[in-house]
Amino acid sequence: MKGRVWRYARRAVQNAMIVVVFAGAFVAKLGEARIYSDLEPVDVWVTRIGPYSNPFESYDFYKKVPICSRREVEHKPLRLGEALRGERYSKVSALQIRFLQREDDALMCEMTLDPQTVADLSQMLIQQYTYEMVVDGLPSRLFLGIADLDAAMLPFGNSSSGSSSDPHAQGSPLLLYTHLQFSIAVNKEKRIVEVALKPKKPVPLHAATSENGEASDLLVAFTYSVEWVEKDVKYS
């Protein structure tokens, strides 16, 4: 009975977490009760993505953002409540995280973004799209990138001073995050008790220009790092 009450209480704490979105690290506490062995794979899941200003507008992540996606995407079985809320968990197979194994700038994938993909991602940055990643039941909400909205909405050939200019000339107003920095806390029982996730390494998002002035493909490398810290947190 005590164990059952604890499971309900822990789930209530997780459900009551206030989700705060910002460009810095997102810290989630109290993981699942799972005990890991050394070097055991730690799955990372991504849920839906959508504009920050409209939480009711959301899309399947990999259908909307084809970043480091594989042809066959594995989906996590849903609980009844998750299914009723329309949630969908897609496994991030490009993240090869193993319990207690440190990673420094590990490569997720290299992608060649064509001009249409760059344009689609640019619109998502302008609309401040956010998405959620889940590690051991702990959610982290992140921005897809950074947008200088004033500069991004400025038409080419016009500037605030009235002179003709290219808004990309002094640097792109749209920056796509290309690195995920995980800091995962574990206790002596080898349970995950906290996850801090921070997006980093923003790169300018605009199509490269060929010699004849036409937009060409943009090569982007996506990476991640993982550090492990020990915390004295016990499960009852």
Short mmCIF file of C-alpha atoms in Angstrom, two decimals:
data_model
loop_
_atom_site.label_atom_id
_atom_site.label_comp_id
_atom_site.label_asym_id
_atom_site.label_seq_id
_atom_site.Cartn_x
_atom_site.Cartn_y
_atom_site.Cartn_z
CA MET A 1 0.00 0.00 0.00
CA LYS A 2 2.80 2.37 0.87
CA GLY A 3 4.48 1.76 -2.49
CA ARG A 4 1.22 2.41 -4.31
CA VAL A 5 0.64 5.68 -2.46
CA TRP A 6 4.21 6.74 -3.31
CA ARG A 7 3.70 6.03 -7.00
CA TYR A 8 0.51 8.10 -7.05
CA ALA A 9 2.16 10.90 -5.09
CA ARG A 10 5.21 10.97 -7.35
CA ARG A 11 3.02 11.04 -10.46
CA ALA A 12 1.00 13.90 -8.98
CA VAL A 13 4.20 15.85 -8.39
CA GLN A 14 5.27 15.29 -11.99
CA ASN A 15 1.88 16.32 -13.36
CA ALA A 16 1.89 19.44 -11.20
CA MET A 17 5.26 20.65 -12.49
CA ILE A 18 5.06 24.14 -13.93
CA VAL A 19 6.54 24.15 -17.41
CA VAL A 20 8.74 27.18 -18.00
CA VAL A 21 10.20 27.83 -21.44
CA PHE A 22 13.39 29.78 -21.87
CA ALA A 23 16.61 29.69 -23.87
CA GLY A 24 18.67 28.41 -20.92
CA ALA A 25 18.67 25.06 -19.21
CA PHE A 26 15.44 23.29 -18.33
CA VAL A 27 15.67 21.27 -15.12
CA ALA A 28 13.20 18.46 -14.39
CA LYS A 29 13.27 16.50 -11.13
CA LEU A 30 12.02 13.11 -9.93
CA GLY A 31 12.48 10.46 -12.58
CA GLU A 32 10.83 7.08 -12.97
CA ALA A 33 11.57 4.41 -10.39
CA ARG A 34 13.67 2.41 -12.85
CA ILE A 35 17.08 1.13 -11.74
CA TYR A 36 19.75 1.21 -14.47
CA SER A 37 22.87 -0.87 -14.94
CA ASP A 38 26.14 0.66 -16.14
CA LEU A 39 26.14 1.48 -19.88
CA GLU A 40 22.49 0.51 -20.24
CA PRO A 41 20.78 2.55 -22.99
CA VAL A 42 18.77 5.53 -21.75
CA ASP A 43 15.97 6.33 -24.18
CA VAL A 44 15.12 9.89 -25.14
CA TRP A 45 11.67 10.69 -26.51
CA VAL A 46 10.36 13.77 -28.28
CA THR A 47 6.70 14.77 -28.22
CA ARG A 48 4.83 17.34 -30.25
CA ILE A 49 6.10 20.66 -31.53
CA GLY A 50 4.21 23.91 -32.01
CA PRO A 51 4.25 27.70 -31.60
CA TYR A 52 4.89 28.98 -28.08
CA SER A 53 2.01 31.47 -28.31
CA ASN A 54 -0.56 28.78 -29.16
CA PRO A 55 -0.24 25.58 -27.09
CA PHE A 56 -3.31 24.14 -28.82
CA GLU A 57 -1.51 24.07 -32.19
CA SER A 58 0.86 21.12 -32.22
CA TYR A 59 2.34 18.67 -34.71
CA ASP A 60 4.13 15.35 -34.71
CA PHE A 61 7.78 16.36 -34.28
CA TYR A 62 9.39 14.31 -37.02
CA LYS A 63 6.65 15.04 -39.54
CA LYS A 64 7.17 18.76 -38.98
CA VAL A 65 10.92 18.83 -38.31
CA PRO A 66 12.87 16.17 -40.25
CA ILE A 67 16.07 16.65 -38.24
CA CYS A 68 18.18 13.51 -37.73
CA SER A 69 15.11 11.35 -38.32
CA ARG A 70 15.20 7.78 -39.51
CA ARG A 71 12.90 6.20 -42.04
CA GLU A 72 11.20 4.10 -39.36
CA VAL A 73 10.41 6.06 -36.18
CA GLU A 74 9.73 4.09 -33.00
CA HIS A 75 6.78 5.27 -30.92
CA LYS A 76 6.24 4.69 -27.22
CA PRO A 77 3.04 2.93 -26.10
CA LEU A 78 0.70 5.45 -24.50
CA ARG A 79 -1.22 5.32 -21.25
CA LEU A 80 -4.94 6.06 -21.48
CA GLY A 81 -4.56 9.63 -20.23
CA GLU A 82 -1.74 10.34 -22.67
CA ALA A 83 -3.78 8.99 -25.57
CA LEU A 84 -6.79 11.09 -24.60
CA ARG A 85 -4.58 14.20 -24.53
CA GLY A 86 -3.36 13.42 -28.02
CA GLU A 87 0.25 12.93 -26.95
CA ARG A 88 2.74 11.06 -29.09
CA TYR A 89 6.23 9.97 -28.06
CA SER A 90 8.78 9.41 -30.82
CA LYS A 91 12.14 7.90 -29.99
CA VAL A 92 15.18 10.07 -30.74
CA SER A 93 17.33 7.29 -32.15
CA ALA A 94 20.15 9.68 -33.04
CA LEU A 95 20.82 10.17 -29.31
CA GLN A 96 22.86 7.17 -28.14
CA ILE A 97 22.92 7.83 -24.39
CA ARG A 98 24.20 5.10 -22.08
CA PHE A 99 23.92 5.16 -18.30
CA LEU A 100 26.96 6.87 -16.67
CA GLN A 101 28.80 7.19 -20.01
CA ARG A 102 30.04 10.71 -20.66
CA GLU A 103 29.73 12.17 -24.15
CA ASP A 104 31.46 15.27 -25.50
CA ASP A 105 30.22 16.69 -28.79
CA ALA A 106 28.96 13.33 -30.03
CA LEU A 107 27.53 13.51 -33.53
CA MET A 108 23.79 13.00 -33.93
CA CYS A 109 23.85 13.50 -37.68
CA GLU A 110 24.93 15.78 -40.50
CA MET A 111 22.18 17.12 -42.69
CA THR A 112 22.00 18.97 -45.96
CA LEU A 113 19.07 21.38 -45.71
CA ASP A 114 17.62 22.41 -49.04
CA PRO A 115 16.24 25.95 -49.50
CA GLN A 116 12.64 24.80 -48.90
CA THR A 117 13.56 23.11 -45.60
CA VAL A 118 15.46 26.23 -44.56
CA ALA A 119 12.39 28.33 -45.37
CA ASP A 120 10.12 26.00 -43.37
CA LEU A 121 12.43 26.04 -40.35
CA SER A 122 12.72 29.82 -40.61
CA GLN A 123 8.96 30.17 -40.27
CA MET A 124 9.03 27.93 -37.18
CA LEU A 125 11.70 30.10 -35.59
CA ILE A 126 9.73 33.26 -36.34
CA GLN A 127 6.69 31.66 -34.66
CA GLN A 128 8.92 30.60 -31.73
CA TYR A 129 8.27 26.88 -31.97
CA THR A 130 8.94 24.80 -28.87
CA TYR A 131 9.10 21.06 -28.34
CA GLU A 132 9.39 18.65 -25.45
CA MET A 133 12.01 15.98 -24.82
CA VAL A 134 11.49 13.28 -22.20
CA VAL A 135 14.23 11.31 -20.41
CA ASP A 136 13.14 8.64 -17.92
CA GLY A 137 9.74 10.30 -17.59
CA LEU A 138 11.23 13.77 -17.02
CA PRO A 139 10.07 16.40 -19.56
CA SER A 140 12.14 19.35 -20.78
CA ARG A 141 10.62 22.02 -23.01
CA LEU A 142 12.95 23.79 -25.40
CA PHE A 143 12.95 26.38 -28.14
CA LEU A 144 13.91 25.19 -31.61
CA GLY A 145 16.12 28.26 -32.03
CA ILE A 146 16.41 32.01 -31.62
CA ALA A 147 14.63 34.65 -33.67
CA ASP A 148 15.24 38.38 -33.84
CA LEU A 149 11.64 39.03 -34.82
CA ASP A 150 12.13 42.66 -35.83
CA ALA A 151 14.95 41.77 -38.21
CA ALA A 152 13.33 38.54 -39.40
CA MET A 153 10.14 40.32 -40.46
CA LEU A 154 12.05 43.08 -42.28
CA PRO A 155 11.61 42.72 -46.07
CA PHE A 156 14.75 42.43 -48.16
CA GLY A 157 15.77 45.76 -49.66
CA ASN A 158 14.44 47.85 -46.76
CA SER A 159 15.89 48.86 -43.42
CA SER A 160 14.55 50.80 -40.49
CA SER A 161 16.56 53.80 -41.69
CA GLY A 162 15.02 53.58 -45.14
CA SER A 163 18.20 52.46 -46.88
CA SER A 164 18.44 49.39 -49.03
CA SER A 165 19.95 46.41 -47.20
CA ASP A 166 19.93 42.66 -46.72
CA PRO A 167 18.90 41.71 -43.15
CA HIS A 168 21.41 38.84 -43.32
CA ALA A 169 24.31 41.17 -44.14
CA GLN A 170 25.20 41.83 -40.49
CA GLY A 171 24.33 38.32 -39.35
CA SER A 172 21.24 36.15 -39.61
CA PRO A 173 18.23 37.15 -37.46
CA LEU A 174 17.32 33.44 -37.30
CA LEU A 175 19.50 30.99 -35.38
CA LEU A 176 18.89 27.23 -35.19
CA TYR A 177 20.14 25.33 -32.14
CA THR A 178 22.41 22.46 -33.22
CA HIS A 179 23.62 21.04 -29.89
CA LEU A 180 21.89 19.46 -26.88
CA GLN A 181 23.68 19.52 -23.53
CA PHE A 182 22.39 16.95 -21.02
CA SER A 183 23.26 16.99 -17.33
CA ILE A 184 21.72 13.92 -15.72
CA ALA A 185 21.71 13.41 -11.95
CA VAL A 186 21.57 9.90 -10.48
CA ASN A 187 21.42 8.59 -6.93
CA LYS A 188 23.33 5.75 -5.29
CA GLU A 189 20.55 3.35 -6.23
CA LYS A 190 21.32 4.10 -9.91
CA ARG A 191 18.03 5.84 -10.57
CA ILE A 192 17.74 9.03 -12.60
CA VAL A 193 16.52 11.79 -10.30
CA GLU A 194 17.07 14.98 -12.32
CA VAL A 195 17.64 16.07 -15.91
CA ALA A 196 18.93 19.48 -16.99
CA LEU A 197 18.77 20.01 -20.73
CA LYS A 198 20.12 23.06 -22.52
CA PRO A 199 20.13 23.81 -26.27
CA LYS A 200 23.35 25.38 -27.52
CA LYS A 201 25.45 26.26 -30.57
CA PRO A 202 22.96 28.35 -32.55
CA VAL A 203 23.91 28.63 -36.22
CA PRO A 204 22.59 31.16 -38.78
CA LEU A 205 19.65 29.70 -40.64
CA HIS A 206 19.63 30.96 -44.18
CA ALA A 207 20.29 29.22 -47.45
CA ALA A 208 23.79 29.58 -48.83
CA THR A 209 24.15 31.49 -52.08
CA SER A 210 25.77 30.00 -55.15
CA GLU A 211 27.97 31.92 -57.59
CA ASN A 212 24.99 32.76 -59.80
CA GLY A 213 23.10 34.21 -56.83
CA GLU A 214 20.67 31.31 -56.38
CA ALA A 215 19.98 29.73 -53.00
CA SER A 216 21.88 26.50 -52.41
CA ASP A 217 21.84 23.78 -49.76
CA LEU A 218 23.00 24.39 -46.19
CA LEU A 219 25.12 21.76 -44.39
CA VAL A 220 24.47 21.51 -40.64
CA ALA A 221 25.95 19.14 -38.03
CA PHE A 222 23.83 18.28 -34.97
CA THR A 223 25.67 17.17 -31.82
CA TYR A 224 25.07 16.41 -28.14
CA SER A 225 26.96 16.06 -24.87
CA VAL A 226 26.10 14.18 -21.67
CA GLU A 227 27.47 14.59 -18.16
CA TRP A 228 26.50 12.61 -15.07
CA VAL A 229 26.35 13.90 -11.50
CA GLU A 230 25.50 12.10 -8.27
CA LYS A 231 22.81 13.39 -5.91
CA ASP A 232 21.74 12.07 -2.54
CA VAL A 233 18.07 11.51 -3.33
CA LYS A 234 16.31 8.39 -2.04
CA TYR A 235 13.14 6.69 -3.21
CA SER A 236 10.87 5.30 -0.51
#
